[in-house]
mmCIF file of C-alpha atoms in Angstrom:
data_model
loop_
_atom_site.group_PDB
_atom_site.id
_atom_site.type_symbol
_atom_site.label_atom_id
_atom_site.label_comp_id
_atom_site.label_asym_id
_atom_site.label_seq_id
_atom_site.Cartn_x
_atom_site.Cartn_y
_atom_site.Cartn_z
ATOM 1 C CA UNK A 1 38.129 97.287 83.075
ATOM 2 C CA UNK A 2 41.341 98.672 81.399
ATOM 3 C CA UNK A 3 43.918 96.051 80.784
ATOM 4 C CA UNK A 4 47.464 97.217 81.086
ATOM 5 C CA UNK A 5 49.755 95.821 78.285
ATOM 6 C CA UNK A 6 53.371 94.718 79.006
ATOM 7 C CA UNK A 7 56.076 96.265 77.056
ATOM 8 C CA UNK A 8 58.823 94.356 75.302
ATOM 9 C CA UNK A 9 62.361 95.719 75.655
ATOM 10 C CA UNK A 10 64.274 96.161 72.478
ATOM 11 C CA UNK A 11 67.639 97.574 71.759
ATOM 12 C CA UNK A 12 66.282 100.926 71.232
ATOM 13 C CA UNK A 13 63.717 100.746 73.894
ATOM 14 C CA UNK A 14 60.214 99.596 74.953
ATOM 15 C CA UNK A 15 57.264 98.735 72.583
ATOM 16 C CA UNK A 16 53.658 97.781 73.680
ATOM 17 C CA UNK A 17 52.905 94.171 73.334
ATOM 18 C CA UNK A 18 49.302 92.903 72.964
ATOM 19 C CA UNK A 19 47.500 89.451 71.852
ATOM 20 C CA UNK A 20 46.451 89.541 68.380
ATOM 21 C CA UNK A 21 42.787 90.138 69.349
ATOM 22 C CA UNK A 22 43.634 93.242 71.747
ATOM 23 C CA UNK A 23 45.636 94.960 69.014
ATOM 24 C CA UNK A 24 44.310 97.897 67.210
ATOM 25 C CA UNK A 25 43.452 97.445 63.485
ATOM 26 C CA UNK A 26 46.159 98.319 60.856
ATOM 27 C CA UNK A 27 46.369 101.991 60.182
ATOM 28 C CA UNK A 28 44.963 102.611 56.626
ATOM 29 C CA UNK A 29 47.276 104.253 54.175
ATOM 30 C CA UNK A 30 46.249 107.706 52.798
ATOM 31 C CA UNK A 31 48.596 108.166 49.966
ATOM 32 C CA UNK A 32 51.363 106.744 47.793
ATOM 33 C CA UNK A 33 54.869 105.648 49.029
ATOM 34 C CA UNK A 34 55.979 103.296 51.716
ATOM 35 C CA UNK A 35 55.795 105.639 54.599
ATOM 36 C CA UNK A 36 52.487 107.535 54.193
ATOM 37 C CA UNK A 37 49.774 106.661 56.544
ATOM 38 C CA UNK A 38 47.139 108.160 58.850
ATOM 39 C CA UNK A 39 48.334 110.365 61.539
ATOM 40 C CA UNK A 40 48.969 108.033 64.714
ATOM 41 C CA UNK A 41 49.034 111.140 67.201
ATOM 42 C CA UNK A 42 46.535 114.138 67.791
ATOM 43 C CA UNK A 43 46.659 117.265 69.681
ATOM 44 C CA UNK A 44 44.375 119.061 71.988
ATOM 45 C CA UNK A 45 44.606 122.777 72.700
ATOM 46 C CA UNK A 46 44.211 124.091 76.094
ATOM 47 C CA UNK A 47 44.054 127.798 76.789
ATOM 48 C CA UNK A 48 44.837 130.523 74.162
ATOM 49 C CA UNK A 49 47.885 130.523 72.003
ATOM 50 C CA UNK A 50 50.748 133.077 72.633
ATOM 51 C CA UNK A 51 49.663 133.177 76.207
ATOM 52 C CA UNK A 52 51.746 131.624 79.286
ATOM 53 C CA UNK A 53 48.491 129.324 79.856
ATOM 54 C CA UNK A 54 48.616 127.778 76.439
ATOM 55 C CA UNK A 55 49.209 123.984 76.361
ATOM 56 C CA UNK A 56 49.017 121.335 73.529
ATOM 57 C CA UNK A 57 48.279 117.757 74.726
ATOM 58 C CA UNK A 58 48.841 114.841 72.701
ATOM 59 C CA UNK A 59 46.502 111.802 72.161
ATOM 60 C CA UNK A 60 47.126 108.540 70.317
ATOM 61 C CA UNK A 61 45.037 107.103 67.683
ATOM 62 C CA UNK A 62 42.806 105.526 70.306
ATOM 63 C CA UNK A 63 42.161 108.954 71.783
ATOM 64 C CA UNK A 64 44.188 108.306 74.877
ATOM 65 C CA UNK A 65 46.163 111.047 76.489
ATOM 66 C CA UNK A 66 49.903 110.453 76.182
ATOM 67 C CA UNK A 67 53.247 112.020 76.943
ATOM 68 C CA UNK A 68 55.032 113.241 73.733
ATOM 69 C CA UNK A 69 58.333 112.964 75.704
ATOM 70 C CA UNK A 70 57.795 109.476 77.141
ATOM 71 C CA UNK A 71 55.123 107.704 75.198
ATOM 72 C CA UNK A 72 55.935 108.173 71.641
ATOM 73 C CA UNK A 73 58.389 105.564 70.539
ATOM 74 C CA UNK A 74 61.873 106.810 69.477
ATOM 75 C CA UNK A 75 62.228 104.581 66.472
ATOM 76 C CA UNK A 76 59.399 103.924 63.917
ATOM 77 C CA UNK A 77 59.818 99.965 64.120
ATOM 78 C CA UNK A 78 62.499 97.492 64.586
ATOM 79 C CA UNK A 79 63.833 97.233 61.152
ATOM 80 C CA UNK A 80 63.869 100.734 59.600
ATOM 81 C CA UNK A 81 66.456 103.333 60.504
ATOM 82 C CA UNK A 82 63.593 105.973 60.855
ATOM 83 C CA UNK A 83 62.889 107.910 63.976
ATOM 84 C CA UNK A 84 59.808 109.735 65.204
ATOM 85 C CA UNK A 85 60.282 113.500 65.712
ATOM 86 C CA UNK A 86 57.859 115.785 67.567
ATOM 87 C CA UNK A 87 57.666 119.235 65.902
ATOM 88 C CA UNK A 88 57.817 121.964 68.560
ATOM 89 C CA UNK A 89 58.549 125.128 66.288
ATOM 90 C CA UNK A 90 57.539 125.518 62.563
ATOM 91 C CA UNK A 91 59.882 126.877 60.238
ATOM 92 C CA UNK A 92 59.935 130.759 59.917
ATOM 93 C CA UNK A 93 58.002 131.238 63.306
ATOM 94 C CA UNK A 94 59.589 132.997 66.214
ATOM 95 C CA UNK A 95 57.715 131.867 69.246
ATOM 96 C CA UNK A 96 59.993 129.425 71.264
ATOM 97 C CA UNK A 97 57.590 126.525 71.693
ATOM 98 C CA UNK A 98 58.886 123.411 73.549
ATOM 99 C CA UNK A 99 57.880 120.304 75.400
ATOM 100 C CA UNK A 100 57.288 121.044 78.969
ATOM 101 C CA UNK A 101 59.651 118.707 80.473
ATOM 102 C CA UNK A 102 58.768 119.487 84.073
ATOM 103 C CA UNK A 103 54.947 119.230 83.707
ATOM 104 C CA UNK A 104 52.778 116.061 83.873
ATOM 105 C CA UNK A 105 52.232 114.526 80.399
ATOM 106 C CA UNK A 106 54.805 117.097 79.032
ATOM 107 C CA UNK A 107 52.422 119.109 76.847
ATOM 108 C CA UNK A 108 54.094 121.640 74.289
ATOM 109 C CA UNK A 109 54.053 125.157 75.687
ATOM 110 C CA UNK A 110 55.649 128.594 74.955
ATOM 111 C CA UNK A 111 58.869 129.144 76.922
ATOM 112 C CA UNK A 112 58.905 132.079 79.444
ATOM 113 C CA UNK A 113 61.607 134.177 81.078
ATOM 114 C CA UNK A 114 61.224 136.787 83.778
ATOM 115 C CA UNK A 115 57.510 136.144 83.307
ATOM 116 C CA UNK A 116 57.628 137.107 79.613
ATOM 117 C CA UNK A 117 57.100 134.987 76.655
ATOM 118 C CA UNK A 118 59.986 134.096 74.770
ATOM 119 C CA UNK A 119 60.739 134.575 71.025
ATOM 120 C CA UNK A 120 63.810 134.256 69.086
ATOM 121 C CA UNK A 121 65.183 137.289 67.164
ATOM 122 C CA UNK A 122 65.015 137.692 63.409
ATOM 123 C CA UNK A 123 68.776 137.719 62.574
ATOM 124 C CA UNK A 124 69.570 138.874 59.019
ATOM 125 C CA UNK A 125 69.082 137.311 56.600
ATOM 126 C CA UNK A 126 66.671 135.012 58.490
ATOM 127 C CA UNK A 127 63.147 134.983 59.727
ATOM 128 C CA UNK A 128 62.656 132.979 62.800
ATOM 129 C CA UNK A 129 63.614 129.399 62.814
ATOM 130 C CA UNK A 130 65.153 128.287 59.686
ATOM 131 C CA UNK A 131 64.041 124.633 59.940
ATOM 132 C CA UNK A 132 61.108 122.864 61.417
ATOM 133 C CA UNK A 133 62.646 122.444 64.929
ATOM 134 C CA UNK A 134 61.706 119.758 67.538
ATOM 135 C CA UNK A 135 62.827 116.771 69.456
ATOM 136 C CA UNK A 136 63.315 113.162 69.368
ATOM 137 C CA UNK A 137 61.073 111.253 72.034
ATOM 138 C CA UNK A 138 62.455 108.996 74.520
ATOM 139 C CA UNK A 139 65.825 110.668 74.739
ATOM 140 C CA UNK A 140 67.391 112.700 77.340
ATOM 141 C CA UNK A 141 70.601 114.656 77.647
ATOM 142 C CA UNK A 142 71.638 113.811 81.256
ATOM 143 C CA UNK A 143 72.898 117.011 82.926
ATOM 144 C CA UNK A 144 74.937 114.847 85.447
ATOM 145 C CA UNK A 145 76.693 112.710 82.786
ATOM 146 C CA UNK A 146 79.642 114.045 80.964
ATOM 147 C CA UNK A 147 79.910 113.457 77.352
ATOM 148 C CA UNK A 148 83.220 112.069 76.490
ATOM 149 C CA UNK A 149 83.352 113.556 72.983
ATOM 150 C CA UNK A 150 82.556 117.199 74.028
ATOM 151 C CA UNK A 151 83.553 116.999 77.805
ATOM 152 C CA UNK A 152 80.637 118.724 78.883
ATOM 153 C CA UNK A 153 77.275 117.388 80.533
ATOM 154 C CA UNK A 154 73.779 117.477 78.924
ATOM 155 C CA UNK A 155 71.399 120.175 78.857
ATOM 156 C CA UNK A 156 68.623 118.323 80.746
ATOM 157 C CA UNK A 157 66.228 118.114 77.391
ATOM 158 C CA UNK A 158 65.250 115.680 74.787
ATOM 159 C CA UNK A 159 67.803 115.773 71.989
ATOM 160 C CA UNK A 160 66.981 118.527 69.418
ATOM 161 C CA UNK A 161 66.106 118.006 65.796
ATOM 162 C CA UNK A 162 66.613 120.578 62.977
ATOM 163 C CA UNK A 163 64.293 119.235 59.960
ATOM 164 C CA UNK A 164 65.392 120.339 56.675
ATOM 165 C CA UNK A 165 62.759 119.299 54.365
ATOM 166 C CA UNK A 166 60.805 121.723 52.027
ATOM 167 C CA UNK A 167 57.424 121.702 53.990
ATOM 168 C CA UNK A 168 56.561 124.015 56.755
ATOM 169 C CA UNK A 169 55.210 121.834 59.396
ATOM 170 C CA UNK A 170 52.796 122.459 62.371
ATOM 171 C CA UNK A 171 53.435 122.609 65.936
ATOM 172 C CA UNK A 172 52.682 119.191 67.497
ATOM 173 C CA UNK A 173 53.040 117.147 64.477
ATOM 174 C CA UNK A 174 54.791 113.913 64.841
ATOM 175 C CA UNK A 175 56.813 112.946 61.630
ATOM 176 C CA UNK A 176 59.089 110.159 60.756
ATOM 177 C CA UNK A 177 62.705 111.329 59.935
ATOM 178 C CA UNK A 178 65.856 110.132 58.413
ATOM 179 C CA UNK A 179 68.823 111.036 60.492
ATOM 180 C CA UNK A 180 71.590 112.795 58.321
ATOM 181 C CA UNK A 181 74.134 114.208 60.964
ATOM 182 C CA UNK A 182 74.642 116.142 64.054
ATOM 183 C CA UNK A 183 76.183 119.186 65.434
ATOM 184 C CA UNK A 184 77.449 119.744 68.965
ATOM 185 C CA UNK A 185 76.506 123.193 70.342
ATOM 186 C CA UNK A 186 77.956 124.136 73.640
ATOM 187 C CA UNK A 187 75.412 126.150 75.539
ATOM 188 C CA UNK A 188 76.812 127.894 78.761
ATOM 189 C CA UNK A 189 79.061 124.816 79.347
ATOM 190 C CA UNK A 190 76.354 122.207 78.411
ATOM 191 C CA UNK A 191 76.042 119.874 75.509
ATOM 192 C CA UNK A 192 73.111 120.704 73.391
ATOM 193 C CA UNK A 193 73.203 118.217 70.521
ATOM 194 C CA UNK A 194 71.473 119.414 67.187
ATOM 195 C CA UNK A 195 70.304 116.553 65.088
ATOM 196 C CA UNK A 196 70.104 117.263 61.290
ATOM 197 C CA UNK A 197 67.316 115.224 59.817
ATOM 198 C CA UNK A 198 64.720 115.195 56.780
ATOM 199 C CA UNK A 199 61.014 114.233 56.725
ATOM 200 C CA UNK A 200 60.890 110.749 55.159
ATOM 201 C CA UNK A 201 57.917 112.021 53.209
ATOM 202 C CA UNK A 202 59.700 115.150 51.708
ATOM 203 C CA UNK A 203 59.739 114.975 47.920
ATOM 204 C CA UNK A 204 63.667 114.838 48.058
ATOM 205 C CA UNK A 205 64.198 112.530 50.952
ATOM 206 C CA UNK A 206 65.427 109.753 48.655
ATOM 207 C CA UNK A 207 68.435 111.724 47.943
ATOM 208 C CA UNK A 208 69.594 112.202 51.534
ATOM 209 C CA UNK A 209 71.381 109.387 53.405
ATOM 210 C CA UNK A 210 74.188 111.235 55.277
ATOM 211 C CA UNK A 211 75.564 114.629 56.174
ATOM 212 C CA UNK A 212 77.536 114.891 52.887
ATOM 213 C CA UNK A 213 74.160 114.820 50.793
ATOM 214 C CA UNK A 214 73.114 118.065 52.606
ATOM 215 C CA UNK A 215 76.219 119.735 51.510
ATOM 216 C CA UNK A 216 75.731 118.403 47.825
ATOM 217 C CA UNK A 217 71.983 119.102 47.389
ATOM 218 C CA UNK A 218 71.287 122.005 49.834
ATOM 219 C CA UNK A 219 74.660 123.999 49.457
ATOM 220 C CA UNK A 220 74.874 126.765 52.064
ATOM 221 C CA UNK A 221 72.226 125.274 54.510
ATOM 222 C CA UNK A 222 74.681 123.880 57.030
ATOM 223 C CA UNK A 223 76.851 127.087 56.984
ATOM 224 C CA UNK A 224 73.547 128.807 57.623
ATOM 225 C CA UNK A 225 72.659 126.519 60.371
ATOM 226 C CA UNK A 226 75.790 127.076 62.297
ATOM 227 C CA UNK A 227 75.613 130.780 61.944
ATOM 228 C CA UNK A 228 71.880 130.854 63.075
ATOM 229 C CA UNK A 229 72.948 128.828 66.251
ATOM 230 C CA UNK A 230 75.950 130.722 66.928
ATOM 231 C CA UNK A 231 74.154 134.333 66.757
ATOM 232 C CA UNK A 232 70.568 133.804 67.597
ATOM 233 C CA UNK A 233 70.998 134.796 71.268
ATOM 234 C CA UNK A 234 73.106 137.645 70.589
ATOM 235 C CA UNK A 235 70.279 140.223 70.324
ATOM 236 C CA UNK A 236 69.440 139.201 73.772
ATOM 237 C CA UNK A 237 72.879 140.744 75.011
ATOM 238 C CA UNK A 238 74.326 137.037 75.427
ATOM 239 C CA UNK A 239 77.699 135.908 73.844
ATOM 240 C CA UNK A 240 77.723 133.774 70.713
ATOM 241 C CA UNK A 241 77.441 130.124 71.114
ATOM 242 C CA UNK A 242 80.308 127.979 71.020
ATOM 243 C CA UNK A 243 80.519 124.486 69.380
ATOM 244 C CA UNK A 244 82.562 121.214 69.970
ATOM 245 C CA UNK A 245 84.702 119.972 66.968
ATOM 246 C CA UNK A 246 85.182 123.601 65.611
ATOM 247 C CA UNK A 247 81.727 123.736 64.431
ATOM 248 C CA UNK A 248 82.188 120.671 62.198
ATOM 249 C CA UNK A 249 78.879 118.584 61.400
ATOM 250 C CA UNK A 250 79.445 114.778 62.366
ATOM 251 C CA UNK A 251 77.875 112.170 60.011
ATOM 252 C CA UNK A 252 74.973 109.859 60.368
ATOM 253 C CA UNK A 253 76.875 107.152 62.206
ATOM 254 C CA UNK A 254 78.153 109.445 64.841
ATOM 255 C CA UNK A 255 74.652 110.904 65.224
ATOM 256 C CA UNK A 256 73.165 107.401 65.751
ATOM 257 C CA UNK A 257 75.474 106.832 68.592
ATOM 258 C CA UNK A 258 74.552 110.023 70.240
ATOM 259 C CA UNK A 259 70.934 109.022 69.885
ATOM 260 C CA UNK A 260 71.406 105.580 71.354
ATOM 261 C CA UNK A 261 73.320 107.143 74.376
ATOM 262 C CA UNK A 262 70.611 109.664 75.047
ATOM 263 C CA UNK A 263 67.915 106.974 74.700
ATOM 264 C CA UNK A 264 69.719 104.819 77.396
ATOM 265 C CA UNK A 265 69.748 107.895 79.511
ATOM 266 C CA UNK A 266 66.062 108.333 79.140
ATOM 267 C CA UNK A 267 65.440 104.506 79.929
ATOM 268 C CA UNK A 268 67.513 105.125 83.287
ATOM 269 C CA UNK A 269 65.380 108.264 83.931
ATOM 270 C CA UNK A 270 62.046 106.349 83.644
ATOM 271 C CA UNK A 271 63.061 103.532 85.702
ATOM 272 C CA UNK A 272 64.295 105.897 88.477
ATOM 273 C CA UNK A 273 67.658 104.699 88.095
ATOM 274 C CA UNK A 274 69.086 108.211 88.147
ATOM 275 C CA UNK A 275 68.067 111.416 89.615
ATOM 276 C CA UNK A 276 65.896 113.558 87.280
ATOM 277 C CA UNK A 277 65.555 116.288 89.366
ATOM 278 C CA UNK A 278 62.291 118.264 88.364
ATOM 279 C CA UNK A 279 61.895 116.324 85.175
ATOM 280 C CA UNK A 280 58.286 115.046 85.195
ATOM 281 C CA UNK A 281 58.185 111.403 84.145
ATOM 282 C CA UNK A 282 54.398 110.719 84.220
ATOM 283 C CA UNK A 283 53.693 108.130 81.297
ATOM 284 C CA UNK A 284 50.827 105.937 80.332
ATOM 285 C CA UNK A 285 52.685 103.525 78.102
ATOM 286 C CA UNK A 286 55.665 102.253 79.951
ATOM 287 C CA UNK A 287 53.822 99.996 82.329
ATOM 288 C CA UNK A 288 56.883 98.885 84.510
ATOM 289 C CA UNK A 289 57.789 102.507 85.142
ATOM 290 C CA UNK A 290 57.296 103.624 88.683
ATOM 291 C CA UNK A 291 55.910 106.842 87.004
ATOM 292 C CA UNK A 292 53.155 105.077 85.043
ATOM 293 C CA UNK A 293 49.673 106.404 85.431
ATOM 294 C CA UNK A 294 46.251 105.076 84.222
ATOM 295 C CA UNK A 295 44.232 106.910 81.291
ATOM 296 C CA UNK A 296 41.721 108.036 83.946
ATOM 297 C CA UNK A 297 44.666 109.707 86.027
ATOM 298 C CA UNK A 298 45.981 111.411 82.667
ATOM 299 C CA UNK A 299 42.585 112.711 81.875
ATOM 300 C CA UNK A 300 42.339 114.245 85.277
ATOM 301 C CA UNK A 301 45.771 115.899 84.680
ATOM 302 C CA UNK A 302 44.479 117.572 81.388
ATOM 303 C CA UNK A 303 41.126 118.553 82.819
ATOM 304 C CA UNK A 304 42.974 120.812 85.550
ATOM 305 C CA UNK A 305 44.323 122.969 82.686
ATOM 306 C CA UNK A 306 41.905 125.781 81.745
ATOM 307 C CA UNK A 307 40.345 125.155 78.146
ATOM 308 C CA UNK A 308 38.667 128.585 77.976
ATOM 309 C CA UNK A 309 40.108 131.188 75.746
ATOM 310 C CA UNK A 310 41.340 134.328 77.402
ATOM 311 C CA UNK A 311 41.164 136.812 74.583
ATOM 312 C CA UNK A 312 41.622 136.835 70.872
ATOM 313 C CA UNK A 313 44.877 135.500 69.777
ATOM 314 C CA UNK A 314 47.502 137.957 69.115
ATOM 315 C CA UNK A 315 49.785 135.744 66.857
ATOM 316 C CA UNK A 316 53.165 135.929 67.798
ATOM 317 C CA UNK A 317 52.529 139.443 69.617
ATOM 318 C CA UNK A 318 56.157 140.413 69.806
ATOM 319 C CA UNK A 319 57.839 143.244 67.908
ATOM 320 C CA UNK A 320 58.977 142.282 64.700
ATOM 321 C CA UNK A 321 62.544 143.697 64.301
ATOM 322 C CA UNK A 322 65.510 142.527 62.262
ATOM 323 C CA UNK A 323 68.990 142.396 63.572
ATOM 324 C CA UNK A 324 71.918 142.774 61.468
ATOM 325 C CA UNK A 325 75.209 141.496 63.096
ATOM 326 C CA UNK A 326 77.663 142.282 60.331
ATOM 327 C CA UNK A 327 80.973 143.057 61.699
#
């Protein structure tokens, strides 16, 4: 018989509790340094990459299916100021991979528009995304809640993260990041926050503590980030994106307040205290959530998704062109 474990509420969310005898054994370290540990999450592919049917599901260390949106904790633990990040798009790639917020268990899929797979354009001098791009789990930018600092409502997604470390990560990796700052992009009248963070295991992570350290140790990177986000939709015929605060990056303290606010919105969503619309809140860890499901039900959800390959992978089967937007 499967025992459901209650969850302890903390200032930043829910954490699973179990008596000592029922807890998993400690994770064994696999390298030097205080933050290096065995991967706590795994992924399982269904369908063929670069097709509309492709899905990347998540499992925990016990092999149980979970939602990367709802079941991966926001914070690493209650004492450190480290956060979990789900990597959706590896640096230098173009396929617009994202957590499927409207599907049960929220696998990663490639976004589509008008029935076609979406890819971001190469805008000179960049190739694809210029960071490892992803999201903070257990956060939600409520489309019905107006942000006091931007005067715009949220974009109905988990909060986005631009990870600036030196390593090119993989789609579906879950990493621990240090928060450095934040940028407020206004996308078609919606607040679309972009967290600036660095992988805690990056060789230079110890030098980065706040947004000014990015200016000091990676000069030009914030300017490139602003330009990338401003122009990346222009090749599609859309106008330049706009920003709150005249495009100025806010510091770590400001970013942490935004994260805390979006986490509170997520908690209200999971407890059905607000209208989530089409957002799918199915989860296996938040036992007092009305959207909680058993592992057997989660497995049935995954098994409904085709696992057979359709054809040979075309690896980002899109025309690779460069757009020069000089004026």
